[in-house]
Structure formats: C-alpha cells, structure tokens
Amino acid sequence: MIQEVLDILTEHLTNERLDNIIQQDKKYQDVLERLDTAYQKFEKIYKETLDQETQDIIGEYDTISHEESALHVRLAYQQGMKDVMQFLLSLI
C-alpha cells in the first residue's frame, strides 16, 4: 500500500514539479545543449557509416540505458520522500 502511494506521488511530482524545476535550471539547459550537439554528430555517423545490425545494437543499448536512468531517478526520488517522512515521524 505504501509503495503504491509512493509510486503515485512520484509519478505526479516528477512529471510536473521536477520537470518545471529542471526547465528553469541553467546548468541543466547547458548540458542539454551540449548533449544535442554531441547527438547531432553521433546521428550523422550512425546513419552514414553503420550497418543495420550495429544500429540495432546501439538502439537497444540506448533504450535500456534510458530505462535504467529513469528507474534510478524514480528510486532516488522515492528514497528521498521516505527519508523526509521518517524524519517528520521522528519529530513526533
């Protein structure tokens, strides 16, 4: 039950609040620009020089890597929420 509540809160808060915060963060925006520049270079090489099998392997790796990152962020966020709840309960 508690995990379900945490999942709902995490989904709601990360999709709305966290997205708004990161969109206004200068360092994050700078990293996004650098990432976009690097991706454009990668995409050119990817499309022009790699065979289909290699493209598929890279695509699978990229998908799993993004899935891992999203899971890591969700778990870190939930652990932070648990820590805050535990702290507040300890004050009672």
JSON list of C-alpha atoms in Angstrom, two decimals:
[
{"chain": "A", "resi": 1, "resn": "MET", "atom": "CA", "xyz": [0.00, 0.00, 0.00]},
{"chain": "A", "resi": 2, "resn": "ILE", "atom": "CA", "xyz": [2.74, 2.46, 0.96]},
{"chain": "A", "resi": 3, "resn": "GLN", "atom": "CA", "xyz": [4.70, 1.60, -2.20]},
{"chain": "A", "resi": 4, "resn": "GLU", "atom": "CA", "xyz": [1.60, 2.25, -4.33]},
{"chain": "A", "resi": 5, "resn": "VAL", "atom": "CA", "xyz": [1.16, 5.68, -2.73]},
{"chain": "A", "resi": 6, "resn": "LEU", "atom": "CA", "xyz": [4.86, 6.43, -3.30]},
{"chain": "A", "resi": 7, "resn": "ASP", "atom": "CA", "xyz": [4.53, 5.37, -6.95]},
{"chain": "A", "resi": 8, "resn": "ILE", "atom": "CA", "xyz": [1.54, 7.68, -7.46]},
{"chain": "A", "resi": 9, "resn": "LEU", "atom": "CA", "xyz": [3.23, 10.61, -5.72]},
{"chain": "A", "resi": 10, "resn": "THR", "atom": "CA", "xyz": [6.48, 10.04, -7.60]},
{"chain": "A", "resi": 11, "resn": "GLU", "atom": "CA", "xyz": [4.71, 9.92, -10.94]},
{"chain": "A", "resi": 12, "resn": "HIS", "atom": "CA", "xyz": [2.74, 13.09, -10.23]},
{"chain": "A", "resi": 13, "resn": "LEU", "atom": "CA", "xyz": [5.55, 15.09, -8.66]},
{"chain": "A", "resi": 14, "resn": "THR", "atom": "CA", "xyz": [8.29, 14.13, -11.10]},
{"chain": "A", "resi": 15, "resn": "ASN", "atom": "CA", "xyz": [6.12, 14.75, -14.14]},
{"chain": "A", "resi": 16, "resn": "GLU", "atom": "CA", "xyz": [5.00, 18.18, -13.03]},
{"chain": "A", "resi": 17, "resn": "ARG", "atom": "CA", "xyz": [7.14, 19.74, -10.32]},
{"chain": "A", "resi": 18, "resn": "LEU", "atom": "CA", "xyz": [10.52, 18.31, -11.23]},
{"chain": "A", "resi": 19, "resn": "ASP", "atom": "CA", "xyz": [10.02, 18.99, -14.94]},
{"chain": "A", "resi": 20, "resn": "ASN", "atom": "CA", "xyz": [9.28, 22.65, -14.16]},
{"chain": "A", "resi": 21, "resn": "ILE", "atom": "CA", "xyz": [12.35, 22.91, -11.95]},
{"chain": "A", "resi": 22, "resn": "ILE", "atom": "CA", "xyz": [14.75, 21.40, -14.48]},
{"chain": "A", "resi": 23, "resn": "GLN", "atom": "CA", "xyz": [13.41, 23.50, -17.30]},
{"chain": "A", "resi": 24, "resn": "GLN", "atom": "CA", "xyz": [14.47, 26.61, -15.38]},
{"chain": "A", "resi": 25, "resn": "ASP", "atom": "CA", "xyz": [17.91, 25.33, -14.33]},
{"chain": "A", "resi": 26, "resn": "LYS", "atom": "CA", "xyz": [20.74, 26.99, -16.31]},
{"chain": "A", "resi": 27, "resn": "LYS", "atom": "CA", "xyz": [23.25, 24.18, -15.76]},
{"chain": "A", "resi": 28, "resn": "TYR", "atom": "CA", "xyz": [20.72, 21.63, -16.94]},
{"chain": "A", "resi": 29, "resn": "GLN", "atom": "CA", "xyz": [19.93, 23.68, -20.04]},
{"chain": "A", "resi": 30, "resn": "ASP", "atom": "CA", "xyz": [23.67, 23.97, -20.80]},
{"chain": "A", "resi": 31, "resn": "VAL", "atom": "CA", "xyz": [24.05, 20.20, -20.56]},
{"chain": "A", "resi": 32, "resn": "LEU", "atom": "CA", "xyz": [21.05, 19.72, -22.86]},
{"chain": "A", "resi": 33, "resn": "GLU", "atom": "CA", "xyz": [22.67, 21.98, -25.46]},
{"chain": "A", "resi": 34, "resn": "ARG", "atom": "CA", "xyz": [25.95, 20.04, -25.27]},
{"chain": "A", "resi": 35, "resn": "LEU", "atom": "CA", "xyz": [24.04, 16.78, -25.47]},
{"chain": "A", "resi": 36, "resn": "ASP", "atom": "CA", "xyz": [22.17, 17.97, -28.55]},
{"chain": "A", "resi": 37, "resn": "THR", "atom": "CA", "xyz": [25.41, 18.99, -30.28]},
{"chain": "A", "resi": 38, "resn": "ALA", "atom": "CA", "xyz": [27.04, 15.64, -29.49]},
{"chain": "A", "resi": 39, "resn": "TYR", "atom": "CA", "xyz": [23.91, 13.78, -30.61]},
{"chain": "A", "resi": 40, "resn": "GLN", "atom": "CA", "xyz": [23.88, 15.54, -33.98]},
{"chain": "A", "resi": 41, "resn": "LYS", "atom": "CA", "xyz": [27.48, 14.37, -34.58]},
{"chain": "A", "resi": 42, "resn": "PHE", "atom": "CA", "xyz": [26.61, 10.86, -33.43]},
{"chain": "A", "resi": 43, "resn": "GLU", "atom": "CA", "xyz": [23.49, 10.71, -35.60]},
{"chain": "A", "resi": 44, "resn": "LYS", "atom": "CA", "xyz": [25.48, 11.63, -38.72]},
{"chain": "A", "resi": 45, "resn": "ILE", "atom": "CA", "xyz": [27.97, 8.82, -38.12]},
{"chain": "A", "resi": 46, "resn": "TYR", "atom": "CA", "xyz": [25.18, 6.45, -37.09]},
{"chain": "A", "resi": 47, "resn": "LYS", "atom": "CA", "xyz": [23.20, 6.95, -40.30]},
{"chain": "A", "resi": 48, "resn": "GLU", "atom": "CA", "xyz": [26.08, 7.25, -42.74]},
{"chain": "A", "resi": 49, "resn": "THR", "atom": "CA", "xyz": [28.54, 4.58, -41.65]},
{"chain": "A", "resi": 50, "resn": "LEU", "atom": "CA", "xyz": [26.89, 1.90, -39.52]},
{"chain": "A", "resi": 51, "resn": "ASP", "atom": "CA", "xyz": [25.20, -1.22, -40.85]},
{"chain": "A", "resi": 52, "resn": "GLN", "atom": "CA", "xyz": [21.69, -2.15, -39.69]},
{"chain": "A", "resi": 53, "resn": "GLU", "atom": "CA", "xyz": [22.85, -4.76, -37.16]},
{"chain": "A", "resi": 54, "resn": "THR", "atom": "CA", "xyz": [25.15, -2.26, -35.46]},
{"chain": "A", "resi": 55, "resn": "GLN", "atom": "CA", "xyz": [22.38, 0.36, -35.46]},
{"chain": "A", "resi": 56, "resn": "ASP", "atom": "CA", "xyz": [20.03, -2.15, -33.81]},
{"chain": "A", "resi": 57, "resn": "ILE", "atom": "CA", "xyz": [22.59, -3.00, -31.11]},
{"chain": "A", "resi": 58, "resn": "ILE", "atom": "CA", "xyz": [23.18, 0.68, -30.36]},
{"chain": "A", "resi": 59, "resn": "GLY", "atom": "CA", "xyz": [19.43, 1.34, -30.35]},
{"chain": "A", "resi": 60, "resn": "GLU", "atom": "CA", "xyz": [18.83, -1.48, -27.87]},
{"chain": "A", "resi": 61, "resn": "TYR", "atom": "CA", "xyz": [21.63, -0.25, -25.62]},
{"chain": "A", "resi": 62, "resn": "ASP", "atom": "CA", "xyz": [20.29, 3.30, -25.76]},
{"chain": "A", "resi": 63, "resn": "THR", "atom": "CA", "xyz": [16.77, 2.18, -24.85]},
{"chain": "A", "resi": 64, "resn": "ILE", "atom": "CA", "xyz": [17.95, 0.09, -21.89]},
{"chain": "A", "resi": 65, "resn": "SER", "atom": "CA", "xyz": [20.28, 2.88, -20.73]},
{"chain": "A", "resi": 66, "resn": "HIS", "atom": "CA", "xyz": [17.40, 5.38, -20.68]},
{"chain": "A", "resi": 67, "resn": "GLU", "atom": "CA", "xyz": [15.19, 2.89, -18.86]},
{"chain": "A", "resi": 68, "resn": "GLU", "atom": "CA", "xyz": [17.90, 2.43, -16.21]},
{"chain": "A", "resi": 69, "resn": "SER", "atom": "CA", "xyz": [18.32, 6.18, -15.78]},
{"chain": "A", "resi": 70, "resn": "ALA", "atom": "CA", "xyz": [14.58, 6.73, -15.37]},
{"chain": "A", "resi": 71, "resn": "LEU", "atom": "CA", "xyz": [14.37, 3.92, -12.81]},
{"chain": "A", "resi": 72, "resn": "HIS", "atom": "CA", "xyz": [17.36, 5.31, -10.91]},
{"chain": "A", "resi": 73, "resn": "VAL", "atom": "CA", "xyz": [15.79, 8.77, -10.70]},
{"chain": "A", "resi": 74, "resn": "ARG", "atom": "CA", "xyz": [12.45, 7.33, -9.56]},
{"chain": "A", "resi": 75, "resn": "LEU", "atom": "CA", "xyz": [14.07, 5.22, -6.85]},
{"chain": "A", "resi": 76, "resn": "ALA", "atom": "CA", "xyz": [16.23, 8.13, -5.64]},
{"chain": "A", "resi": 77, "resn": "TYR", "atom": "CA", "xyz": [13.18, 10.40, -5.51]},
{"chain": "A", "resi": 78, "resn": "GLN", "atom": "CA", "xyz": [11.18, 7.82, -3.59]},
{"chain": "A", "resi": 79, "resn": "GLN", "atom": "CA", "xyz": [14.02, 7.23, -1.14]},
{"chain": "A", "resi": 80, "resn": "GLY", "atom": "CA", "xyz": [14.18, 10.98, -0.53]},
{"chain": "A", "resi": 81, "resn": "MET", "atom": "CA", "xyz": [10.45, 11.02, 0.17]},
{"chain": "A", "resi": 82, "resn": "LYS", "atom": "CA", "xyz": [10.83, 8.07, 2.58]},
{"chain": "A", "resi": 83, "resn": "ASP", "atom": "CA", "xyz": [13.67, 9.84, 4.36]},
{"chain": "A", "resi": 84, "resn": "VAL", "atom": "CA", "xyz": [11.60, 13.01, 4.78]},
{"chain": "A", "resi": 85, "resn": "MET", "atom": "CA", "xyz": [8.62, 11.02, 6.09]},
{"chain": "A", "resi": 86, "resn": "GLN", "atom": "CA", "xyz": [10.84, 9.13, 8.53]},
{"chain": "A", "resi": 87, "resn": "PHE", "atom": "CA", "xyz": [12.39, 12.40, 9.71]},
{"chain": "A", "resi": 88, "resn": "LEU", "atom": "CA", "xyz": [8.98, 14.01, 10.24]},
{"chain": "A", "resi": 89, "resn": "LEU", "atom": "CA", "xyz": [7.73, 10.95, 12.14]},
{"chain": "A", "resi": 90, "resn": "SER", "atom": "CA", "xyz": [10.82, 11.06, 14.36]},
{"chain": "A", "resi": 91, "resn": "LEU", "atom": "CA", "xyz": [9.88, 14.60, 15.41]},
{"chain": "A", "resi": 92, "resn": "ILE", "atom": "CA", "xyz": [6.54, 13.43, 16.80]}
]
